[in-house]
XYZ file of C-alpha atoms in Angstrom:
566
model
C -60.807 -140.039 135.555
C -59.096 -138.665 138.385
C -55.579 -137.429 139.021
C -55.224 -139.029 142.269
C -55.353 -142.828 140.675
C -54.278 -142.116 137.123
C -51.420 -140.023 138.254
C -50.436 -141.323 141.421
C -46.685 -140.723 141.138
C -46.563 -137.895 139.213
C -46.691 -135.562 141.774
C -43.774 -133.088 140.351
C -45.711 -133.308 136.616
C -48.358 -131.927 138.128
C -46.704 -129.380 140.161
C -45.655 -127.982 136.767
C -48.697 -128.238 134.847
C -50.726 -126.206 137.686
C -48.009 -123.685 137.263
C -48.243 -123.176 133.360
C -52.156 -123.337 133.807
C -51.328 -119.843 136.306
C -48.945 -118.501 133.892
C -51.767 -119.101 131.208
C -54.139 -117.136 133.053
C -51.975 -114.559 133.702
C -51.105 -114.365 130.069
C -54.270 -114.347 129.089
C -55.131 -111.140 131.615
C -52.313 -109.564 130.135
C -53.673 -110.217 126.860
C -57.520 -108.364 127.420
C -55.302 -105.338 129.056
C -53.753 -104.993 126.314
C -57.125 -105.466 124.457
C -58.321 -102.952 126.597
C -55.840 -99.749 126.159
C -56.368 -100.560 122.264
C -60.098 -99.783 122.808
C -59.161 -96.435 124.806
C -56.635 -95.012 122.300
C -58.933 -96.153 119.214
C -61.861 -94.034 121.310
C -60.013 -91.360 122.222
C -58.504 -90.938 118.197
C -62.153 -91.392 117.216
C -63.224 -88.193 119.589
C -60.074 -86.007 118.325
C -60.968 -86.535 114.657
C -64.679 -85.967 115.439
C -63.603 -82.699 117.285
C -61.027 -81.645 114.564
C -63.663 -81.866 111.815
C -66.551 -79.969 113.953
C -67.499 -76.892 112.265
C -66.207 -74.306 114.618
C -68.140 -71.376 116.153
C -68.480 -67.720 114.281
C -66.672 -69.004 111.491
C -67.872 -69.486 107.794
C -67.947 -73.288 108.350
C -70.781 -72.058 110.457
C -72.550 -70.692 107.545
C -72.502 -73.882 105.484
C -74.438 -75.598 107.939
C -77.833 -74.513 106.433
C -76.484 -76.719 103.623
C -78.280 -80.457 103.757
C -74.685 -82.167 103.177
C -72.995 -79.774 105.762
C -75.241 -81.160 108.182
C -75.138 -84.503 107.665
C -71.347 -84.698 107.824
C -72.094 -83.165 111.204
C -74.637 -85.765 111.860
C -72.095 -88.073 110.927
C -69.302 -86.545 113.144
C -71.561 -86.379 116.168
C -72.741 -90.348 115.286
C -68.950 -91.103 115.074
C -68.152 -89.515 118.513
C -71.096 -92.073 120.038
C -69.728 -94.658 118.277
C -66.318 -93.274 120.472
C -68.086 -94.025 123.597
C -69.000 -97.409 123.139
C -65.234 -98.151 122.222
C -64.737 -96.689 125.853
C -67.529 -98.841 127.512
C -66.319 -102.022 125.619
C -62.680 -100.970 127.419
C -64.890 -100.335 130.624
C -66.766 -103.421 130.726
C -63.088 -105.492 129.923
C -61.208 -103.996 133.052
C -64.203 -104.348 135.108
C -65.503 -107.778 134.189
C -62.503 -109.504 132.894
C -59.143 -107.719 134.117
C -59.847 -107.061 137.869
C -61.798 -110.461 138.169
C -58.803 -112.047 136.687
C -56.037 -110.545 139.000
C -58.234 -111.131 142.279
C -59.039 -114.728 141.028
C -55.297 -115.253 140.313
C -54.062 -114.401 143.857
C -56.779 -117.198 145.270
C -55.773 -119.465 142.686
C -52.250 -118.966 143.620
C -52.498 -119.740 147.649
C -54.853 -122.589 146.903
C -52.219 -123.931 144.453
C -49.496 -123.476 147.080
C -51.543 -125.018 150.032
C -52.485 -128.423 148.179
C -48.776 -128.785 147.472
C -47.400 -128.080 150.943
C -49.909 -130.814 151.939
C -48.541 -133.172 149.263
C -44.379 -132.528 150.148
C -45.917 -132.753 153.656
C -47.114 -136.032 153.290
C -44.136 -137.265 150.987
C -42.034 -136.209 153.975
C -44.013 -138.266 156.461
C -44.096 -141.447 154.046
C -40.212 -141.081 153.505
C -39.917 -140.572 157.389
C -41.847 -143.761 158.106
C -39.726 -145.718 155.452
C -36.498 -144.378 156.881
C -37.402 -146.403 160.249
C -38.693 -149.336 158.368
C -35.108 -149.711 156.942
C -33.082 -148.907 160.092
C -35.010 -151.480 162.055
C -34.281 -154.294 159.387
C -30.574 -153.283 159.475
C -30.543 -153.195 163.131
C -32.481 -156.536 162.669
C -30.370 -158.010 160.214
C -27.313 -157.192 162.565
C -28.496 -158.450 165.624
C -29.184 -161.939 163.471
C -25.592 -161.995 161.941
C -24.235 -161.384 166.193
C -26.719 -163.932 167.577
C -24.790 -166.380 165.096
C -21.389 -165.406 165.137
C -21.982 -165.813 169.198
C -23.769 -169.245 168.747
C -20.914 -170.576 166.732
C -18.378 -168.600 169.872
C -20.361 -170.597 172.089
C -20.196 -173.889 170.518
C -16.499 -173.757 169.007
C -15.960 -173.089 173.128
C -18.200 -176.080 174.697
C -16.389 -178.660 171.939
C -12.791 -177.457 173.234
C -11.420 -179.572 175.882
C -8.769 -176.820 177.122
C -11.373 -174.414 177.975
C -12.451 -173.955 181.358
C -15.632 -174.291 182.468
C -16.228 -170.452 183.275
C -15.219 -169.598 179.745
C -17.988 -172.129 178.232
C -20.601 -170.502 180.805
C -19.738 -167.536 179.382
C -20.112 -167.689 175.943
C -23.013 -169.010 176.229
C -24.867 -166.398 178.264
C -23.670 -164.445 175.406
C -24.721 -166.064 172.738
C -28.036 -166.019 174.903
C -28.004 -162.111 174.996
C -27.198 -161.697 171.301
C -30.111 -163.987 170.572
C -32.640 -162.080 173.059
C -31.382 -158.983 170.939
C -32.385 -160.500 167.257
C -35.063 -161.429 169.050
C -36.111 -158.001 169.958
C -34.784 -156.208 166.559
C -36.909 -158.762 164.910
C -40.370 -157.440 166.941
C -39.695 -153.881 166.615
C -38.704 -154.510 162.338
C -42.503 -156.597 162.055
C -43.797 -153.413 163.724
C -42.463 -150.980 161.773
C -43.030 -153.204 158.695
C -46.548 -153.285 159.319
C -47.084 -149.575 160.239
C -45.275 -148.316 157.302
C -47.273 -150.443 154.834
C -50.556 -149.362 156.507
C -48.842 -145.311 155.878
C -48.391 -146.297 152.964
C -51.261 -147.653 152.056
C -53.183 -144.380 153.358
C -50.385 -142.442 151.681
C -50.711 -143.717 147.726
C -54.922 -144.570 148.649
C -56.144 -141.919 150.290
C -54.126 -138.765 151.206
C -52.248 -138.128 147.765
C -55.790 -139.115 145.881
C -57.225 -136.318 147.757
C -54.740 -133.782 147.315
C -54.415 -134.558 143.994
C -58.048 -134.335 143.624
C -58.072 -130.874 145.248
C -55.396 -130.105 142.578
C -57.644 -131.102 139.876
C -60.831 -129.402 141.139
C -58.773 -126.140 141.017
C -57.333 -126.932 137.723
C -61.049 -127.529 135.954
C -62.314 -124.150 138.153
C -59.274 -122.185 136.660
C -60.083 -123.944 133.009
C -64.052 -123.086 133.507
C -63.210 -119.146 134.572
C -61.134 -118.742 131.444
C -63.603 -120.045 129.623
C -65.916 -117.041 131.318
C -63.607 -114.903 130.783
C -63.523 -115.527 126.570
C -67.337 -115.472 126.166
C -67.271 -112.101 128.407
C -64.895 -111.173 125.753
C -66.765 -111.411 123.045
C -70.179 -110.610 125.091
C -68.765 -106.964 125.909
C -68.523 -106.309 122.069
C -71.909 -107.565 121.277
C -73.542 -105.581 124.083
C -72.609 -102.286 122.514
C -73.346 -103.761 119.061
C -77.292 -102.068 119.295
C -76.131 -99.094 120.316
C -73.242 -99.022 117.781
C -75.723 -100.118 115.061
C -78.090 -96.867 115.833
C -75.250 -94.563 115.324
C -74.272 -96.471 112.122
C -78.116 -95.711 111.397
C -77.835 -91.949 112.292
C -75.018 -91.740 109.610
C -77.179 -93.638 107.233
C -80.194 -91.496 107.983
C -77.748 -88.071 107.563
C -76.824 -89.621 104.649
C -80.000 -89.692 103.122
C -81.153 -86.574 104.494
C -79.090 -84.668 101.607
C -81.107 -82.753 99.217
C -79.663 -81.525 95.931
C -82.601 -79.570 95.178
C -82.686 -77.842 98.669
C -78.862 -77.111 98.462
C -79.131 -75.273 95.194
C -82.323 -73.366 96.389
C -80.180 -72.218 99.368
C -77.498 -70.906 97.134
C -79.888 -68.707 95.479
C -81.509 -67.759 98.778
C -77.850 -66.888 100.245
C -76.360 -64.988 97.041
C -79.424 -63.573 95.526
C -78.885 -60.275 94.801
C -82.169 -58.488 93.950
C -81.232 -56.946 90.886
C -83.010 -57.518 87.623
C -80.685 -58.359 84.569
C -79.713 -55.234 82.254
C -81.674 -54.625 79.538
C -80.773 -53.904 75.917
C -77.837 -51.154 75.454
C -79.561 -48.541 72.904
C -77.459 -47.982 69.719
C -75.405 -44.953 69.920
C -75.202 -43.164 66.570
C -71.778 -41.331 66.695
C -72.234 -40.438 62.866
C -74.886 -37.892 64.310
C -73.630 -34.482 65.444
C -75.887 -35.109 68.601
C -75.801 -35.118 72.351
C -75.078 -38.736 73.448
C -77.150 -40.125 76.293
C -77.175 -42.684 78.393
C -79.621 -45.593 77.969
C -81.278 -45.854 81.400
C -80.808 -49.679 80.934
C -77.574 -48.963 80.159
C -75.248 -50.681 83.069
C -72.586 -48.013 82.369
C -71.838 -45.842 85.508
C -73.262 -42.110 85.096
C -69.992 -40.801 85.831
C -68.756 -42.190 82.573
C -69.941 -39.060 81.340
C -68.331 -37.439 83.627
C -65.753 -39.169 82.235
C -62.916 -37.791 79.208
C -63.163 -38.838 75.964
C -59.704 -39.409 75.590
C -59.795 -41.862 78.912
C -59.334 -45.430 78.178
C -61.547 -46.918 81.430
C -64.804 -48.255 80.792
C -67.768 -48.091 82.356
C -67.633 -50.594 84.510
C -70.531 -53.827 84.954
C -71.997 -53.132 88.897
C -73.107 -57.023 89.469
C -69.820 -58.376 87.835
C -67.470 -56.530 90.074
C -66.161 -58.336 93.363
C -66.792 -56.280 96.969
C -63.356 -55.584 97.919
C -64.809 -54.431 101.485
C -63.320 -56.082 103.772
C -64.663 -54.751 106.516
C -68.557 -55.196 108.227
C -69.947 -52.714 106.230
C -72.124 -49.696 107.545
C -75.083 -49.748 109.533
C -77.911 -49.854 107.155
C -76.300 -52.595 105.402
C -76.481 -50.529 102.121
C -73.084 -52.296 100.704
C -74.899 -55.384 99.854
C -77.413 -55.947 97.285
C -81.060 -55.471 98.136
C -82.093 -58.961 98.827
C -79.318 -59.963 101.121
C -79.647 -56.512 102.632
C -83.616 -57.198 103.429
C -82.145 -60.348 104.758
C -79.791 -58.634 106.546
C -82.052 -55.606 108.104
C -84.643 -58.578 109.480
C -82.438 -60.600 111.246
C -81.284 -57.293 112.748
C -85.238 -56.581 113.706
C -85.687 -60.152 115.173
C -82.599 -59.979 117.096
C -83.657 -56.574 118.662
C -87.419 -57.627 119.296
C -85.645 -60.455 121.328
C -83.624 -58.074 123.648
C -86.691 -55.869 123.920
C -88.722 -59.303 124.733
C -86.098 -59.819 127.872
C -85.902 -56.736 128.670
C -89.445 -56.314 129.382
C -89.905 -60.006 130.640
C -87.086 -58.527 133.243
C -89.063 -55.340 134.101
C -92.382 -57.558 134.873
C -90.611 -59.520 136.954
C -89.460 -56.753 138.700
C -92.613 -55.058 138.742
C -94.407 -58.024 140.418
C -91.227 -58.469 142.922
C -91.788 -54.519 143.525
C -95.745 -55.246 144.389
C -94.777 -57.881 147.095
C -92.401 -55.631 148.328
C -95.413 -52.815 148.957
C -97.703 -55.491 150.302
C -95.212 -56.913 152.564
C -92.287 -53.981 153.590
C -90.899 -56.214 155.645
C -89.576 -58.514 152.815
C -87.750 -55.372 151.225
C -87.633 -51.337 150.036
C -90.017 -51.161 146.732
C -87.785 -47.648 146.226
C -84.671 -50.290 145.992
C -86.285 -51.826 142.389
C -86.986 -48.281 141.151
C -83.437 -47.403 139.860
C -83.439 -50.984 137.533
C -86.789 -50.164 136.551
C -85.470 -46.865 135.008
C -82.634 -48.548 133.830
C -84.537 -51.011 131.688
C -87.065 -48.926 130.801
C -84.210 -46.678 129.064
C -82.651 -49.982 127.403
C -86.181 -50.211 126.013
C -86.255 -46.906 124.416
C -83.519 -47.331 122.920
C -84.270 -50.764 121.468
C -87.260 -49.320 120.337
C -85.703 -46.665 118.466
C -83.125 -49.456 117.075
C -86.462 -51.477 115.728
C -87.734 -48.337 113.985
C -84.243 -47.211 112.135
C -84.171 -50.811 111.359
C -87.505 -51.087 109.954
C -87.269 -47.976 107.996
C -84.211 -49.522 106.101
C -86.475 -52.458 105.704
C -89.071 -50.633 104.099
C -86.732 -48.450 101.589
C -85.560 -51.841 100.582
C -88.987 -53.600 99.705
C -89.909 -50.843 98.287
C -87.365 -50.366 95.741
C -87.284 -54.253 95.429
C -88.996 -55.231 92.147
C -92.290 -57.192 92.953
C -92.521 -60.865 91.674
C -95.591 -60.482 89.890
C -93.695 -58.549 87.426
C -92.879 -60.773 84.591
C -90.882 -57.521 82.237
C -87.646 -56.710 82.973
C -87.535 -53.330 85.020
C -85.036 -50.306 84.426
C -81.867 -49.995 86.651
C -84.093 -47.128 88.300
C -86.512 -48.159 90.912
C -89.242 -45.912 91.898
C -90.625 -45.244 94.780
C -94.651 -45.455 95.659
C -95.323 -41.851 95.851
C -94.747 -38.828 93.488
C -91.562 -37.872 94.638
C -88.577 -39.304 92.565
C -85.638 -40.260 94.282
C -82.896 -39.578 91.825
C -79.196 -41.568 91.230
C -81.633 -44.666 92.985
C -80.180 -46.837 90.266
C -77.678 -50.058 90.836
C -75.683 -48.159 88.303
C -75.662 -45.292 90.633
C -74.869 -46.386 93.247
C -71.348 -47.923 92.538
C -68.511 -47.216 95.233
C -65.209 -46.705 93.881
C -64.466 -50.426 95.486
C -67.256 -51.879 93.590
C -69.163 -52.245 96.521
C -73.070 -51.397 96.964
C -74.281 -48.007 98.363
C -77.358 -46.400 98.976
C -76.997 -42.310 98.967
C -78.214 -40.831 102.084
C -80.429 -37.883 100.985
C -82.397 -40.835 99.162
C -82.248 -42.609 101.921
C -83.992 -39.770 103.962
C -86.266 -39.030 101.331
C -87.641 -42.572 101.462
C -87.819 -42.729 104.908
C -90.054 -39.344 105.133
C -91.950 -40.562 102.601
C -93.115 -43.868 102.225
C -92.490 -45.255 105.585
C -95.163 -45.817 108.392
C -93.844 -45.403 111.835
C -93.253 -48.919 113.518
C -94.465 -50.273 116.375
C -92.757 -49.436 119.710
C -94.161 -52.584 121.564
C -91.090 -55.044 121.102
C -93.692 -57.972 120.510
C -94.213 -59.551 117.155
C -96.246 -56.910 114.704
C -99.377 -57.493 113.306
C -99.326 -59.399 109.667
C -99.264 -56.288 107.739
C -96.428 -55.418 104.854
C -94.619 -52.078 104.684
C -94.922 -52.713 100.864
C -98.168 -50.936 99.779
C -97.953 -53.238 96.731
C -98.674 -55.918 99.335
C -100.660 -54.064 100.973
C -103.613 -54.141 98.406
C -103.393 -57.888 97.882
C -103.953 -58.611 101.213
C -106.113 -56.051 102.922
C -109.658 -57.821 104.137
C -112.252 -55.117 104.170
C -114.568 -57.190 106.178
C -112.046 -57.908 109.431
C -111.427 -54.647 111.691
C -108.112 -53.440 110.903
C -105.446 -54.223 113.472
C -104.211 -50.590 115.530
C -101.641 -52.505 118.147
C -100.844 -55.314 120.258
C -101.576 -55.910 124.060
C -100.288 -57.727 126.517
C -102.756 -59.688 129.605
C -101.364 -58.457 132.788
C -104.115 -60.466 134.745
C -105.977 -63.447 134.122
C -109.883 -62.986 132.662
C -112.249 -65.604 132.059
C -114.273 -63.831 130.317
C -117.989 -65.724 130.594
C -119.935 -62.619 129.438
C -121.322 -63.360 125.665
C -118.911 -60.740 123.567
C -116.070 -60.660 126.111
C -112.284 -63.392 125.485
C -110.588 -64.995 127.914
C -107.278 -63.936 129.047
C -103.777 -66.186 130.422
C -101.486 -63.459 132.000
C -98.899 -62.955 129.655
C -100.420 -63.352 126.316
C -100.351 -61.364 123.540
C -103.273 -60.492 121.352
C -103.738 -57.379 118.754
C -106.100 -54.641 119.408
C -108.494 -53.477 117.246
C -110.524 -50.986 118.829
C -109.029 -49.175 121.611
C -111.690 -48.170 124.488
C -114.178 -45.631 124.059
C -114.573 -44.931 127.770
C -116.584 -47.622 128.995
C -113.561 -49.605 129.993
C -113.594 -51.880 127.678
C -110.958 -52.626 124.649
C -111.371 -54.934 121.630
C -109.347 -57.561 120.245
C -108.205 -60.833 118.588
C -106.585 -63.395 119.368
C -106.389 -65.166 115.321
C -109.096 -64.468 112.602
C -112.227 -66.569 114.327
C -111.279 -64.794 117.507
C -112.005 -62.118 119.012
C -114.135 -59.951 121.683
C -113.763 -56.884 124.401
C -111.739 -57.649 127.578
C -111.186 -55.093 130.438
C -108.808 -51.937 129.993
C -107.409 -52.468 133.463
C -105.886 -56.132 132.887
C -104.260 -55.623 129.313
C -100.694 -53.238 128.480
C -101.809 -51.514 125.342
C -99.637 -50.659 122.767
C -101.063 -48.662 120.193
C -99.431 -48.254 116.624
C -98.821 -44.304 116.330
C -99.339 -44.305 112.501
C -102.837 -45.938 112.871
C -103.801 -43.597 116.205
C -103.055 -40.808 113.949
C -105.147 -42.249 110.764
């Protein structure tokens, strides 16, 4: 059906319907902006709460995350601030497929709208125009008729009279002639303007308003189909994000099921385990006996409750029941916490150094090879110019290496002293040490601060140290698989395999085709197990299957001093 013959004359009805259909659209735009800023300030509360709940840095929220249900609530925070982002590209994809289509669209929509209609009142004007002569020629017409008669009936009335001259008769008539020759002529020009205004009109109502009004409904169904657009776009933005939304729905799942009672309570032993072994039996003290009174060594009371008056009312008090009131970072050795999480402690410490001794001498390569350029080419720069970093690192690798060996020296007092799993009896408060010196007041009991806290008493400390512990390996690169703990020692000592005397490090490339000899990459690090004997030539292994002679010149040796000594 069209517009133009259905609706013929209602050219003002339709004038306001294309308006509401503009208002609609602009409506509707206002409507998916609004849509729009929703998605942004959902997003954007999404990321804050995300952000507020993120475990923050050197903090003890930190520490929990080696908990499985720590994690995945981070898993699930980091999920939810993707999830964020797609909120943002669903407010993306609605401005830039939907909003700014919509306004651009609206402004063509708008001057095609106004054109049509200036046609239309255009034509309307001409019709009205065309009818307004129609009508003045039939009044003139219709005038000139009423004068042609009124001067025909002059005429006559004037030929019948007798008293009327002759000139008077002639008279009339010529004007009853002229007013005849006038109807005459009023008559021709109405029958033309009749018949040219019902041909305008005929193209008027037939041809020009059906295709204007056409036009008008063309526009109308274009502006109906891009709304239409528009509302599956709508709802196509959200789906398009609905994979991607789905996955981190998944990742919270997946965090979700990636929680591990089990591991959780093994990690609370692993972080609070102290070391110690429960106190044994308290001995019965006979006070009906005129006897010195002694101390049970399995006795948790302090030694200084000897010490102690009889008439004082403190107790002796429990070491492993008493809260650390230490508030501060504790000394050096780490000898305020119990021996497990001090072991703990003391490693970390080694690790951390061997990886500052690792840059360090990755740095002094580097500048060692930039230094060799420099000699082959001079013009390129002054080799004496490197020389003063070269000393400088070299010095920061002294004195990481003397960190690594205080630090490993703790490290062995402590599994030393530590009570070996195999044991299945409960041990004294007194651990001894593997050699025939006794290290005395070495007990938990012992060594009670005032504050509760654990310490270890230096001259014990020393004596350990001088005693029982080998001296560690200088080279900053990871030691060979042997314990400090002689205990450990035994169990895994292979009499067959060479023992291991140091590390190395491949300066060069070998390739090492000779039967007996390894093949080198530059950089790697293999242990040495028989230095050279003068020939130029140095053993070692790369794993237990592994192993062979490669030359002196392309390897850094770093020998162990305890096992150059032995």
């Amino acid at each position: 059906m069209s517009w133009g013959t259905e609706l013929w004359d209602q050219f003002d009805n339709l004038e306001k319907h294309t308006q509401w259909g503009i208002e609609f659209v602009e409506k509707y735009t206002k409507f998916v902006k609004e849509r729009s800023e929703i998605e942004i300030n959902y997003a954007k509360q999404i990321r804050n709460l995300s952000k507020k709940y993120q475990p923050k840095k050197n903090s003890r929220e930190e520490e929990e995350s080696k908990y499985t249900f720590c994690r995945a609530f981070v898993t699930t925070l980091n999920e939810l601030n993707d999830y964020a982002g797609q909120h943002e590209v669903i407010a993306e994809n609605l401005t830039s497929q939907i909003i700014t289509e919509l306004m651009r669209y609206l402004q063509e929509l708008k001057s095609e709208r106004k054109s049509h209609f200036h046609d239309g009142r255009k034509a309307q004007q001409h019709i009205e125009s065309s009818w307004k002569q129609l009508e003045s020629s039939k009044r003139k017409f219709e005038r000139d008729c009423k004068e042609a008669d009124r001067a025909q009936q002059y005429f006559e009335k004037m030929d019948a009279d007798i008293n009327v001259t002759k000139a008077d008769v002639e008279k009339a008539r010529q004007q009853a002639q002229v007013r005849h020759q006038m109807a005459s002529d009023s008559k021709g020009d109405y029958s033309s303007y009749l018949q040219k205004f019902n041909q305008e009109q005929n193209e008027h109502y037939y041809t020009i308003i059906p295709n204007i009004f056409q036009k008008l409904q063309d526009m109308e169904e274009r502006r109906i189909e891009r709304i239409g657009v528009c509302m599956k776009t709508f709802a196509d933005v959200d789906r398009q994000v609905l994979p991607i939304v789905g996955k981190c729905l998944d990742g919270m799942t997946k965090g979700a099921e990636s929680i591990d009672p089990k591991t959780d309570s093994q990690q609370v032993v692993e972080s609070y385990k102290s070391g110690f072994e429960p106190p044994g039996d308290v001995e019965f003290e006979d006070y009906g006996q005129a006897m010195k009174r002694t101390a049970s060594e399995t006795s948790l009371s302090n030694t200084r409750e000897a010490k102690e008056k009889p008439t004082g009312k403190s107790k002796g008090k429990l070491w492993p029941f008493i809260k650390n009131k230490n508030k501060g970072s504790g000394p050096e050795d780490f000898s305020h916490l119990p021996p497990e999480q001090r072991r703990k402690k003391l490693q970390g410490k080694i690790d951390e150094i061997n990886k500052d001794i690792q840059k360090e001498m990755d740095q002094r390569d580097a500048l060692t090879k930039m230094k060799d350029v420099y000699i082959k080419n001079p013009q390129m720069g002054d080799p004496a110019s490197v020389d003063p970093r070269l000393t400088e690192i070299g010095q920061n690798i002294e004195k990481l290496q003397f960190e690594v060996q205080k630090f490993e020296g703790w490290l062995a007092e402590v599994e030393e002293r530590m009570p070996s799993k195999s044991d299945t009896h409960r041990r004294s408060g007194i651990y001894e040490t593997q050699n025939s010196t006794t290290v005395s007041n070495n007990c938990a009991q012992d060594r009670e601060s005032p504050d509760g806290s654990y310490t270890e008493e230096q001259n014990s400390e020393t004596q350990v140290k001088a005693n029982t512990t080998p001296n560690p390996n200088p080279n900053p690169t990871p030691a060979p698989p042997t314990s400090t703990t002689p205990e450990f020692d035994d169990e895994f000592d292979d009499e067959e395999t060479l023992p291991t005397i140091g590390t190395c490090k491949a300066l060069y490339p070998f390739e090492g085709h000779n039967e007996g000899t390894i093949a080198l990459a530059e950089g790697e690090l293999l242990y040495v197990i028989e230095e050279d004997k003068g020939d130029g030539w140095t053993r070692v292994r790369r794993n237990e299957d592994e192993e062979g002679y490669v030359p002196t010149s392309y390897v850094e040796v770093f020998l162990e001093t305890n096992a150059k000594d032995s």
